[in-house]
Short mmCIF file of C-alpha atoms in Angstrom, two decimals:
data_model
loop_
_atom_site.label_atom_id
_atom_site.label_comp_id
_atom_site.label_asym_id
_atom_site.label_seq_id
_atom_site.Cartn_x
_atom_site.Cartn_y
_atom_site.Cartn_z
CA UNK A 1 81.17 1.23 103.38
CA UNK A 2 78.99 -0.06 100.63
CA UNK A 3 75.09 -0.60 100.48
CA UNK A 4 74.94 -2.89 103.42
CA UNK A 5 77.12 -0.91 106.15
CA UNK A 6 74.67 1.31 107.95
CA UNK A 7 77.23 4.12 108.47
CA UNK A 8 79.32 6.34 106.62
CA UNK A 9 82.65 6.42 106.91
CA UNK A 10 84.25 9.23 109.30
CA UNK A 11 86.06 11.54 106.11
CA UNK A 12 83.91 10.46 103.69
CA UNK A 13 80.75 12.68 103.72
CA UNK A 14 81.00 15.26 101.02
CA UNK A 15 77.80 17.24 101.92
CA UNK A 16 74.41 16.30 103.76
CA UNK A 17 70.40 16.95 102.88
CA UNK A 18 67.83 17.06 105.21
CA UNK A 19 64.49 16.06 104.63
CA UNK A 20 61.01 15.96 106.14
CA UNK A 21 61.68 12.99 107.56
CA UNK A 22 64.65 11.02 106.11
CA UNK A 23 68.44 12.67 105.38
CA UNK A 24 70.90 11.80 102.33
CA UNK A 25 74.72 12.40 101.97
CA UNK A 26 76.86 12.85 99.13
CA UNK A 27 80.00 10.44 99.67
CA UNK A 28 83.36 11.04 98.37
CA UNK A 29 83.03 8.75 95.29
CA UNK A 30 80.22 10.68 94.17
CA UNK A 31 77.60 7.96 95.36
CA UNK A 32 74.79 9.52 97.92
CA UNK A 33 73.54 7.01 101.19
CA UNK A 34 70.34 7.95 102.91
CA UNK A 35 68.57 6.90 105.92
CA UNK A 36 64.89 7.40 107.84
CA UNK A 37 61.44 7.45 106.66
CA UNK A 38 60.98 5.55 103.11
CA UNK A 39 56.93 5.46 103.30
CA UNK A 40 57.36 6.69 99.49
CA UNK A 41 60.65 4.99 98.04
CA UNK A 42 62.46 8.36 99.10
CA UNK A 43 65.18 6.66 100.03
CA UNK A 44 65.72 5.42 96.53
CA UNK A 45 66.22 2.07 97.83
CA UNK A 46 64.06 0.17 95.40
CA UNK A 47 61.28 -0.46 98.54
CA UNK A 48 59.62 1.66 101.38
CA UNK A 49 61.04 -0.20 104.40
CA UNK A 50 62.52 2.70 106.69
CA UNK A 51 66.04 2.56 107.64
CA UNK A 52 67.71 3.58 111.03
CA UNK A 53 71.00 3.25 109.28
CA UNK A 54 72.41 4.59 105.93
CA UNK A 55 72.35 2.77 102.81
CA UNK A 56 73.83 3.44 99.55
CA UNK A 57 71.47 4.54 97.06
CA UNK A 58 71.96 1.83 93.61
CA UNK A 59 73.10 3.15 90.35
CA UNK A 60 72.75 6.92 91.69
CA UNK A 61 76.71 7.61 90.64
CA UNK A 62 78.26 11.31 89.75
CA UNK A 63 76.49 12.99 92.29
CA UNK A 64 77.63 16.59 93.26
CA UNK A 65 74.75 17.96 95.50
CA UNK A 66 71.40 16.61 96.77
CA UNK A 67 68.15 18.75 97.78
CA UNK A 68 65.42 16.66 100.08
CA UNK A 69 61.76 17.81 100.78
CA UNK A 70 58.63 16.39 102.14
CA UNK A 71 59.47 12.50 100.87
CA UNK A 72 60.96 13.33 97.54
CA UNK A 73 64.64 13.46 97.04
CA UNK A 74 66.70 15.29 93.98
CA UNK A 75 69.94 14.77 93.32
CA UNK A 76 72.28 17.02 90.67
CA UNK A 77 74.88 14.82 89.10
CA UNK A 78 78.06 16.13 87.54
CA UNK A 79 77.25 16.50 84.26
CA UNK A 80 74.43 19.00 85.83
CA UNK A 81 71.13 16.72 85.05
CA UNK A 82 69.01 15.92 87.71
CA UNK A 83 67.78 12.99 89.26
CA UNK A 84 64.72 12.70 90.97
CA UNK A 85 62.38 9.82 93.09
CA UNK A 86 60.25 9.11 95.84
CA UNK A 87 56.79 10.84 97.11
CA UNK A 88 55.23 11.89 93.42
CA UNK A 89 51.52 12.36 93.78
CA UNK A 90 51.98 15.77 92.31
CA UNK A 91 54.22 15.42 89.88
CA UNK A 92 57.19 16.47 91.57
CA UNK A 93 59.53 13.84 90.56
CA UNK A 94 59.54 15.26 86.85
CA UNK A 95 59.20 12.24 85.09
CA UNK A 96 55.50 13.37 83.55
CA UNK A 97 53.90 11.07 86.17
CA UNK A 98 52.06 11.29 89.19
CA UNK A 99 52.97 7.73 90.81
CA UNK A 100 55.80 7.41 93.61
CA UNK A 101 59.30 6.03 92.69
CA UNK A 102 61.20 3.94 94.27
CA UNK A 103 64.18 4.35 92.55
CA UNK A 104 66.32 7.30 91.00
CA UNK A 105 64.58 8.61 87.88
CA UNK A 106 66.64 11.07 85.14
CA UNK A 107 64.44 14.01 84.61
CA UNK A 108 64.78 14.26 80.71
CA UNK A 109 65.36 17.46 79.05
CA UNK A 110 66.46 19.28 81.94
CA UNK A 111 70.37 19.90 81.50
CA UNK A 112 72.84 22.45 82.88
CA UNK A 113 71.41 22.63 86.82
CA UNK A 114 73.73 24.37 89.11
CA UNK A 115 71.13 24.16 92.15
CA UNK A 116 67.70 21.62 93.15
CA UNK A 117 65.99 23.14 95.68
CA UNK A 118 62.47 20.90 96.85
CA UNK A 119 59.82 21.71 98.92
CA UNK A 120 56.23 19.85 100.46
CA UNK A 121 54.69 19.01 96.88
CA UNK A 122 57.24 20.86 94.33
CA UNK A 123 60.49 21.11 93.01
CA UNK A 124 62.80 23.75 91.43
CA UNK A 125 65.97 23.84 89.59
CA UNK A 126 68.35 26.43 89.14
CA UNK A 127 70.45 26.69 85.65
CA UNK A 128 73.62 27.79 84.89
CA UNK A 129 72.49 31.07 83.03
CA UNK A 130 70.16 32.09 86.06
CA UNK A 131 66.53 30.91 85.11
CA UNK A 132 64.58 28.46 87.08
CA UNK A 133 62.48 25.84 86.47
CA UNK A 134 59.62 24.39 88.58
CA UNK A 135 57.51 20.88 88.88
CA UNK A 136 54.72 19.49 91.18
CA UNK A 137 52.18 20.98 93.34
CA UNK A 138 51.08 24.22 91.85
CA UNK A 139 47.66 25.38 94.17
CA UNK A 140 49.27 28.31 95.69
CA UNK A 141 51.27 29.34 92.26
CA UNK A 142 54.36 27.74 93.52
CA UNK A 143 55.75 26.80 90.19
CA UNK A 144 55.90 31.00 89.19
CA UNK A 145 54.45 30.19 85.69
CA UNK A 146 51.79 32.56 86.50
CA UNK A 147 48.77 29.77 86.78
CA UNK A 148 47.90 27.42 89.04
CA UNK A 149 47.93 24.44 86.81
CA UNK A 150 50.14 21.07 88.41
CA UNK A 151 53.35 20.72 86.04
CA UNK A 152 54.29 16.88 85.98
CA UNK A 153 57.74 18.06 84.28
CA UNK A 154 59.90 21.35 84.52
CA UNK A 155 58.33 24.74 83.89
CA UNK A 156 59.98 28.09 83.39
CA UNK A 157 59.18 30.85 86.43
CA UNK A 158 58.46 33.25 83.79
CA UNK A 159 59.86 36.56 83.95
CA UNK A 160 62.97 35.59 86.14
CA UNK A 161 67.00 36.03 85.65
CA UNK A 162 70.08 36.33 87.46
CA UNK A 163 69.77 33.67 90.26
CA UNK A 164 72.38 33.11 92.20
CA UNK A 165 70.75 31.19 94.98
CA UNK A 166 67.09 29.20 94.81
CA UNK A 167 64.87 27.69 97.97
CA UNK A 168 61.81 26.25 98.71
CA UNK A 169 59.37 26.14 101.20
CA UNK A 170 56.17 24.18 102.12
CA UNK A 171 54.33 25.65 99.47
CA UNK A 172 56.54 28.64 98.03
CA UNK A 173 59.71 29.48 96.50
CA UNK A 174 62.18 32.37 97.28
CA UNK A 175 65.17 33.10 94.72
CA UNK A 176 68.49 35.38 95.38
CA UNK A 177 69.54 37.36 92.55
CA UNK A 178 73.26 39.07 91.54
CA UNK A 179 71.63 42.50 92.05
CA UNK A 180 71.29 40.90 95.63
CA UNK A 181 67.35 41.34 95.44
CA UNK A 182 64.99 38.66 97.12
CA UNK A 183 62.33 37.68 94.80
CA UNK A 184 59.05 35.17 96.56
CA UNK A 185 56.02 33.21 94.58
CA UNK A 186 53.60 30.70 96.04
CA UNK A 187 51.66 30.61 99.13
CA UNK A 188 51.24 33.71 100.98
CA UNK A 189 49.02 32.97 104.31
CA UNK A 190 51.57 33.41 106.89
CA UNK A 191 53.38 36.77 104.79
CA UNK A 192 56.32 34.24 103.49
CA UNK A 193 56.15 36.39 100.52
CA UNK A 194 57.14 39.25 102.45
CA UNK A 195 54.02 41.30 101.86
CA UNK A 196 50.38 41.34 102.77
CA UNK A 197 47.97 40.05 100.54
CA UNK A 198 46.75 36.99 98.59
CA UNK A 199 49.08 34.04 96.89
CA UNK A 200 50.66 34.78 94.09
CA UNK A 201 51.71 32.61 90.65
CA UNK A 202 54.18 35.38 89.66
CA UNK A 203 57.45 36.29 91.66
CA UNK A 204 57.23 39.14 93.71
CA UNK A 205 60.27 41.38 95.10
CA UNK A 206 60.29 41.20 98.52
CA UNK A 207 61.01 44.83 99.81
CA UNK A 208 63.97 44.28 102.12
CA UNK A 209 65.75 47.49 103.61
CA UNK A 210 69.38 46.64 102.79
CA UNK A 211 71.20 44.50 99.86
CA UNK A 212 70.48 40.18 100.74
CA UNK A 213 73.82 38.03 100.93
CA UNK A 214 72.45 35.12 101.97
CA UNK A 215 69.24 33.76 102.11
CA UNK A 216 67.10 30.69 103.44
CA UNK A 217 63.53 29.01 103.51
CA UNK A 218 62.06 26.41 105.45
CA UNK A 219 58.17 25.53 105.69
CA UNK A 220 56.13 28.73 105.77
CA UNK A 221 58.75 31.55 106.57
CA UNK A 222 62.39 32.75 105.13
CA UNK A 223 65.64 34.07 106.89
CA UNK A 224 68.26 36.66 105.29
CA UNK A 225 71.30 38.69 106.17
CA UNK A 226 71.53 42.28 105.53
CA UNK A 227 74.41 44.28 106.14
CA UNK A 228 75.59 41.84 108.91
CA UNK A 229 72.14 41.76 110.41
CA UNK A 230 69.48 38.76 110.33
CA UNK A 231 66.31 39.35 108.69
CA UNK A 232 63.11 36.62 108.87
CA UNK A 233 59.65 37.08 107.34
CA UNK A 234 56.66 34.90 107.27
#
């Protein structure tokens, strides 16, 4: 083990992220190791040399979950604040900036996170009490603050309570509420917002035929279950 090893320990892995291109895992001690593509410090490795092997990310300690997207990695520590780095040209580190980091960056102001969820150009947290925040890329009204206006730091989805689940796609975001509704806001070419019709900066209720227990997103199309049965849209 350690920042030099290359490999993780067999019983040591607490959880795993996938990104775009690069993957990070939380370790037993609650320190996280990644590996892969590093073109924009997403490894948190303090360069952008790739690695085929996994490496400990430095000072990144208390770690309970991490959330990857398209070279930008999150990671919610135990005291629920969030840490954020790598690809940042939209602002989707947090920080108020728009350059890449390197290294793990505390996203100030942003307490009580029970869930990071990050997608091609944005990111979104999930609170204790239900509400979400978003950050980043905001063309397609991915951040749910009704505009389309970048945010370079967290911005209340306005309107929305009782998540229970959050995810993020290439350039939208799906929630799960406790009324086990499915709401969708962002980028709507390909219907990922389960209806037909233009983007939208507001969440939307996606009209599903039976109660949603589970739910997932991945690029430009989401997956639930219903009663038992598999539903996908997008």
């Amino acid at each position: 083990s350690g920042p030099d090893a290359g490999y993780i320990e067999p019983g040591r892995a607490r959880s795993i992220a996938l990104g775009g291109l690069h993957t990070c895992v939380v370790i037993d001690d609650g320190t996280a190791q990644c590996f892969g593509d590093n073109q924009y410090g997403q490894l948190g490795l303090g360069d952008v040399l790739d690695r085929n092997g996994a490496r400990e990310v430095p000072g990144l300690t208390g770690v309970s979950s991490l959330a990857l997207g398209a070279g930008t990695s999150c990671a919610v520590h135990d005291d629920q604040s969030v840490s954020c780095w790598g690809r940042n040209d939209f602002g989707q580190t947090g920080d108020g900036n728009t350059q890449h980091l390197a290294q793990p960056r505390s996203i100030a102001g942003l307490a009580g996170v029970a869930q990071m969820a990050v997608g091609m150009g944005h990111s979104c947290a999930r609170t204790n009490e239900g509400t979400v925040l978003c950050w980043g890329r905001n063309a397609e009204g991915q951040i749910g603050d009704g505009t389309t206006t970048r945010r370079a730091t967290p911005t209340p989805v306005q309107g929305l309570s009782g998540v229970v689940y959050l995810a993020a796609g290439f350039q939208h975001t799906c929630v799960l509420r406790d009324d086990q509704s499915v709401l969708c806001w962002g980028a709507n070419g390909h219907g990922q917002l389960g209806f037909a019709g233009n983007d939208s900066a507001r969440p939307r209720r996606v009209n599903a035929p039976a109660p949603v227990t589970t739910l997932s997103t991945v690029w430009d199309h989401n997956c639930a279950t219903m009663s038992g049965v598999a539903a996908c849209w997008g």
